[in-house]
CSV table of C-alpha atoms in Angstrom, one decimal:
chain,number,residue,atom,x,y,z
G,1,MET,CA,52.3,105.0,17.5
G,2,SER,CA,54.2,101.8,16.1
G,3,PHE,CA,56.9,99.4,17.0
G,4,ALA,CA,60.5,98.4,14.8
G,5,ARG,CA,60.9,94.7,14.2
G,6,PRO,CA,63.0,92.9,16.9
G,7,GLU,CA,67.2,92.4,15.6
G,8,GLY,CA,68.2,88.8,16.0
G,9,TYR,CA,72.0,88.4,15.4
G,10,ASP,CA,73.4,85.7,12.6
G,11,GLU,CA,76.4,83.3,12.9
G,12,ASN,CA,78.2,86.0,12.4
G,13,ALA,CA,76.9,88.0,15.3
G,14,ARG,CA,75.6,90.8,12.7
G,15,PRO,CA,72.2,92.5,14.1
G,16,ARG,CA,69.1,91.4,11.9
G,17,LEU,CA,65.9,91.2,11.5
G,18,LEU,CA,64.2,88.3,13.6
G,19,GLY,CA,61.2,86.7,10.3
G,20,GLN,CA,63.5,87.6,7.7
G,21,ARG,CA,65.5,83.8,7.4
G,22,ASP,CA,67.4,84.0,4.4
G,23,ARG,CA,65.6,82.2,1.2
G,24,SER,CA,68.2,79.4,0.8
G,25,HIS,CA,68.0,77.9,4.6
G,26,ILE,CA,63.8,77.8,3.9
G,27,VAL,CA,65.0,75.2,1.2
G,28,ALA,CA,67.3,73.7,2.7
G,29,ALA,CA,65.4,72.5,5.6
G,30,ALA,CA,62.7,72.0,3.3
G,31,VAL,CA,64.9,69.4,1.3
G,32,CYS,CA,66.1,67.5,4.3
G,33,LEU,CA,62.5,67.1,6.3
G,34,VAL,CA,61.0,65.6,2.7
G,35,LEU,CA,64.4,62.9,2.9
G,36,GLY,CA,64.2,62.5,6.7
G,37,VAL,CA,60.6,60.9,6.6
G,38,GLY,CA,61.4,59.0,2.8
G,39,LEU,CA,63.7,57.5,4.6
G,40,ILE,CA,61.9,57.1,8.0
G,41,GLY,CA,58.9,55.1,5.5
G,42,GLY,CA,61.2,53.3,3.6
G,43,ALA,CA,63.1,51.8,6.5
G,44,VAL,CA,59.4,50.2,7.8
G,45,ALA,CA,58.2,49.1,4.2
G,46,GLY,CA,61.8,46.6,4.0
G,47,SER,CA,60.6,46.0,7.7
G,48,TRP,CA,57.4,43.9,6.8
G,49,LEU,CA,59.0,42.9,3.1
G,50,ALA,CA,61.6,41.0,4.9
G,51,GLY,CA,59.2,40.0,7.6
G,52,ASP,CA,61.4,41.0,10.1
G,53,SER,CA,59.0,41.8,13.6
G,54,GLY,CA,61.5,43.2,15.6
G,55,GLU,CA,60.9,40.0,18.5
G,56,THR,CA,63.7,39.8,19.7
G,57,GLY,CA,63.8,38.4,23.8
G,58,PRO,CA,62.1,36.4,25.9
G,59,ARG,CA,59.0,36.9,23.3
G,60,SER,CA,60.8,35.5,20.7
G,61,GLY,CA,61.9,32.6,22.5
G,62,PHE,CA,58.4,31.8,23.7
G,63,THR,CA,57.7,31.3,20.3
G,64,ALA,CA,61.1,29.2,19.3
G,65,ALA,CA,60.5,27.2,22.1
G,66,GLY,CA,56.2,26.6,20.9
G,67,SER,CA,58.6,24.7,17.3
G,68,LEU,CA,60.9,22.1,18.9
G,69,TRP,CA,59.1,19.3,18.8
G,70,HIS,CA,59.3,19.3,15.2
G,71,SER,CA,62.5,20.3,14.3
G,72,VAL,CA,64.8,19.6,16.8
G,73,PRO,CA,65.5,15.3,16.5
G,74,VAL,CA,64.9,13.5,20.1
G,75,ASP,CA,68.3,12.5,20.5
G,76,GLN,CA,68.8,16.0,21.5
G,77,LEU,CA,65.9,16.6,23.4
G,78,PHE,CA,66.0,12.8,24.8
G,79,PRO,CA,70.0,11.9,24.6
G,80,PRO,CA,70.7,8.6,25.2
G,81,THR,CA,72.3,8.3,28.0
G,82,VAL,CA,71.9,11.5,30.8
G,83,GLN,CA,74.5,12.2,34.2
G,84,GLY,CA,74.0,12.7,37.0
G,85,ARG,CA,76.4,14.9,39.0
G,86,GLY,CA,74.8,15.3,43.0
G,87,ALA,CA,71.7,13.9,41.7
G,88,GLY,CA,71.1,11.0,43.7
G,89,PRO,CA,70.7,10.6,48.1
G,90,GLY,CA,73.6,12.9,48.8
G,91,ASP,CA,74.4,14.4,45.7
G,92,ALA,CA,75.4,10.6,44.3
G,93,ASP,CA,75.8,10.7,41.0
G,94,ARG,CA,74.1,9.0,38.2
G,95,LEU,CA,73.6,8.4,34.9
G,96,TRP,CA,70.7,7.4,32.4
G,97,THR,CA,69.7,6.0,30.1
G,98,ARG,CA,67.7,5.6,27.7
G,99,ILE,CA,65.2,2.5,26.2
G,100,ALA,CA,63.0,4.2,24.8
G,101,VAL,CA,61.2,6.0,22.7
G,102,ALA,CA,57.5,7.0,21.9
G,103,PRO,CA,56.0,8.0,18.8
G,104,ASP,CA,55.7,11.5,19.2
G,105,SER,CA,51.4,12.4,19.4
G,106,GLY,CA,48.7,14.0,20.4
G,107,CYS,CA,47.5,13.6,24.3
G,108,GLU,CA,43.5,11.5,23.9
G,109,ASP,CA,45.0,9.4,26.4
G,110,ALA,CA,48.1,9.9,27.7
G,111,PHE,CA,47.0,11.5,31.0
G,112,ASP,CA,44.8,11.4,33.9
G,113,PRO,CA,41.4,12.6,33.4
G,114,LEU,CA,42.1,14.9,36.1
G,115,LEU,CA,45.4,15.8,34.7
G,116,ARG,CA,44.0,16.3,31.4
G,117,LYS,CA,41.8,18.5,32.5
G,118,LEU,CA,43.5,20.6,34.6
G,119,LEU,CA,46.4,21.3,30.9
G,120,ASP,CA,43.6,21.2,28.7
G,121,PRO,CA,43.7,25.3,28.7
G,122,LEU,CA,46.7,25.1,27.8
G,123,GLY,CA,46.2,22.7,24.6
G,124,CYS,CA,48.2,20.3,22.9
G,125,ALA,CA,50.0,20.8,20.1
G,126,ARG,CA,52.8,17.4,20.4
G,127,LEU,CA,53.5,15.1,23.1
G,128,LEU,CA,56.8,13.4,23.9
G,129,ARG,CA,58.4,10.8,26.1
G,130,ALA,CA,61.3,9.0,27.1
G,131,THR,CA,61.9,6.0,28.9
G,132,TYR,CA,65.1,5.2,31.5
G,133,THR,CA,67.0,3.4,33.6
G,134,ASP,CA,69.5,4.1,36.0
G,135,ALA,CA,72.7,2.2,36.0
G,136,THR,CA,71.5,-0.9,38.3
G,137,GLN,CA,68.0,-1.0,35.9
G,138,SER,CA,66.3,-1.6,39.1
G,139,HIS,CA,64.5,2.0,38.4
G,140,VAL,CA,62.3,3.3,35.3
G,141,THR,CA,60.9,6.7,34.6
G,142,THR,CA,59.9,8.3,31.8
G,143,VAL,CA,60.3,12.2,30.9
G,144,GLY,CA,57.7,14.1,29.3
G,145,LEU,CA,57.8,17.3,26.8
G,146,LEU,CA,54.3,18.8,26.8
G,147,PHE,CA,53.9,21.4,23.9
G,148,THR,CA,51.2,23.7,24.4
G,149,LYS,CA,49.0,25.5,21.8
G,150,ALA,CA,49.2,28.4,24.8
G,151,ASP,CA,50.2,31.9,25.0
G,152,ALA,CA,52.8,33.5,27.0
G,153,ALA,CA,49.5,34.6,28.9
G,154,GLY,CA,47.9,31.1,29.1
G,155,THR,CA,51.4,29.8,30.5
G,156,ALA,CA,51.8,31.4,33.9
G,157,SER,CA,48.5,32.0,34.6
G,158,LEU,CA,47.8,28.2,35.1
G,159,ALA,CA,51.9,27.9,36.4
G,160,GLY,CA,51.1,30.3,38.9
G,161,ARG,CA,47.9,28.3,39.9
G,162,VAL,CA,49.6,25.4,40.1
G,163,ASP,CA,52.6,27.1,42.2
G,164,LYS,CA,49.5,28.2,44.5
G,165,GLU,CA,47.5,25.4,45.2
G,166,ARG,CA,50.3,22.7,45.3
G,167,LEU,CA,48.7,21.3,42.8
G,168,ASP,CA,52.4,19.7,41.2
G,169,ARG,CA,51.5,17.9,45.2
G,170,ARG,CA,48.7,16.2,44.3
G,171,THR,CA,48.6,12.4,44.1
G,172,ASP,CA,45.4,12.2,41.6
G,173,LEU,CA,47.5,14.2,39.2
G,174,VAL,CA,50.2,12.0,38.4
G,175,PRO,CA,51.4,12.2,34.6
G,176,LEU,CA,51.1,8.4,33.1
G,177,PRO,CA,54.0,6.8,32.4
G,178,TYR,CA,55.5,5.7,29.4
G,179,PRO,CA,55.8,1.4,29.3
G,180,ALA,CA,57.5,0.3,27.1
G,181,LYS,CA,57.6,-4.2,25.2
G,182,GLY,CA,60.5,-5.8,26.1
G,183,THR,CA,62.3,-3.4,28.3
G,184,ALA,CA,63.2,-3.3,31.6
G,185,ALA,CA,60.1,-0.4,31.9
G,186,ALA,CA,57.1,-3.8,30.3
G,187,ASP,CA,55.7,-3.9,33.3
G,188,PHE,CA,55.8,0.0,34.3
G,189,GLY,CA,52.4,1.2,34.7
G,190,ALA,CA,50.1,3.4,36.5
G,191,GLY,CA,50.0,1.4,39.6
G,192,GLN,CA,54.0,0.7,39.3
G,193,ARG,CA,53.8,5.2,39.5
G,194,ALA,CA,56.1,6.0,43.1
G,195,SER,CA,57.2,9.5,42.8
G,196,TRP,CA,56.9,12.2,39.9
G,197,ALA,CA,57.5,15.6,39.1
G,198,ILE,CA,56.3,18.3,37.2
G,199,SER,CA,56.3,22.1,35.9
G,200,VAL,CA,55.2,24.3,33.9
G,201,LEU,CA,56.9,26.8,32.6
G,202,THR,CA,56.3,30.3,32.4
G,203,ASP,CA,59.2,30.9,28.8
G,204,ALA,CA,57.9,28.7,27.4
G,205,PRO,CA,55.1,26.7,25.8
G,206,VAL,CA,55.7,23.2,28.0
G,207,VAL,CA,56.1,21.3,30.2
G,208,VAL,CA,57.8,18.8,31.5
G,209,TYR,CA,56.8,15.5,34.2
G,210,ALA,CA,58.6,12.5,34.9
G,211,VAL,CA,57.1,9.4,36.9
G,212,SER,CA,59.4,6.9,37.9
G,213,GLY,CA,58.9,3.8,39.5
G,214,TRP,CA,60.4,-0.3,39.8
G,215,ALA,CA,61.6,-1.6,37.3
G,216,ASP,CA,60.1,-4.8,39.2
G,217,GLY,CA,57.3,-4.3,38.2
G,218,ARG,CA,55.9,-3.6,41.9
G,219,ALA,CA,52.7,-1.5,42.7
G,220,VAL,CA,53.2,1.3,45.0
G,221,GLU,CA,50.2,2.6,47.1
G,222,THR,CA,49.5,5.7,47.5
G,223,PRO,CA,52.4,7.2,45.0
G,224,GLN,CA,55.3,11.0,46.2
G,225,PRO,CA,56.1,13.5,44.8
G,226,ALA,CA,59.7,14.2,44.1
G,227,GLU,CA,59.7,17.2,46.5
G,228,ASP,CA,58.5,15.4,49.9
G,229,ALA,CA,60.4,12.1,48.7
G,230,MET,CA,63.8,14.3,48.4
G,231,GLU,CA,63.2,15.2,52.3
G,232,SER,CA,66.0,14.7,54.2
G,233,GLY,CA,65.1,12.3,56.7
G,234,ALA,CA,61.6,11.0,54.4
G,235,THR,CA,61.2,6.9,55.4
G,236,SER,CA,58.5,5.4,52.3
G,237,ALA,CA,59.7,3.6,50.6
G,238,PRO,CA,59.8,5.1,47.1
G,239,ALA,CA,61.8,8.0,48.8
G,240,GLN,CA,64.2,5.4,50.7
G,241,ALA,CA,64.8,3.4,47.0
G,242,GLY,CA,65.8,7.6,45.7
G,243,LEU,CA,62.6,7.7,43.1
G,244,GLY,CA,61.6,10.9,44.0
G,245,HIS,CA,65.4,12.7,42.7
G,246,GLU,CA,65.4,10.1,40.0
G,247,ALA,CA,62.2,12.5,39.1
G,248,GLN,CA,63.3,14.7,39.7
G,249,GLY,CA,66.7,14.8,38.5
G,250,LEU,CA,65.9,14.2,34.9
G,251,ALA,CA,63.3,16.5,34.4
G,252,ASP,CA,65.4,18.7,35.5
G,253,ARG,CA,68.2,17.6,32.9
G,254,VAL,CA,65.3,17.4,31.1
G,255,GLU,CA,64.1,21.2,30.7
G,256,ARG,CA,67.9,21.7,31.5
G,257,GLY,CA,68.3,20.4,27.7
G,258,LEU,CA,65.1,21.8,25.8
G,259,ARG,CA,66.2,25.5,27.2
G,260,LYS,CA,70.0,25.6,25.7
G,261,ASN,CA,68.0,23.9,22.5
G,262,VAL,CA,65.6,27.6,22.4
G,263,GLY,CA,68.8,29.3,23.0
G,264,THR,CA,70.2,27.8,19.6
G,265,ALA,CA,67.4,28.5,17.2
G,266,THR,CA,67.4,32.2,19.5
G,267,GLU,CA,70.6,32.8,17.8
G,268,GLN,CA,71.0,34.8,15.3
G,269,PRO,CA,73.7,35.2,12.5
G,270,SER,CA,76.4,36.6,12.3
């Protein structure tokens, strides 16, 4: 016994045998397939030729941040004056004036040995530093931007270690200041470091730090991390003088400026 081929229905609801197709439909489908593959291939080739990696979002911002040291004017990274609204003790306002900018350099001799050892895995692309004084010229603060060679995984790893081990509060890992002859920071050396803040960013290959002290060159036996010096009721000399606020306040505002420049660098033309 044999069976007839089953019937289907065409677009006009008329019976037709399944398995049969209009030759023109088959040809049309084949043409569409060829054109579709061609368009996809052309789009991919065009992307390669244009150098468009399709990189967007946090990763592209991370990459852009790494080149800011040579593409952004120093006055944008370290403004001549910095407003610190609510940055002082008791939410008092602060105003810092830049008194010196260090030549951009590598990291050789820029950090104490232990801190250099901690930062070495990130690599050093460029180090930028500037020193500021407060409105009364009683305090001086050096702010640094270390542009590293690390990728996002590398910076995240070190940031996690710093946070877990509280390395940003160890007194043997304090950044060095940048003294400048003929300025209020002329006597701001290693022995004058009073308070500091340091942060390994995870969305940019950058380490931001600040270290503060007195402008009169007085020595400090034991510097205090800004986080501790800013606590209510802290009685150390750096805390009483507001030097923790000086270091943290300037570090925060320079970091904000860096992020703003990253945003500008990654904006797409309209």
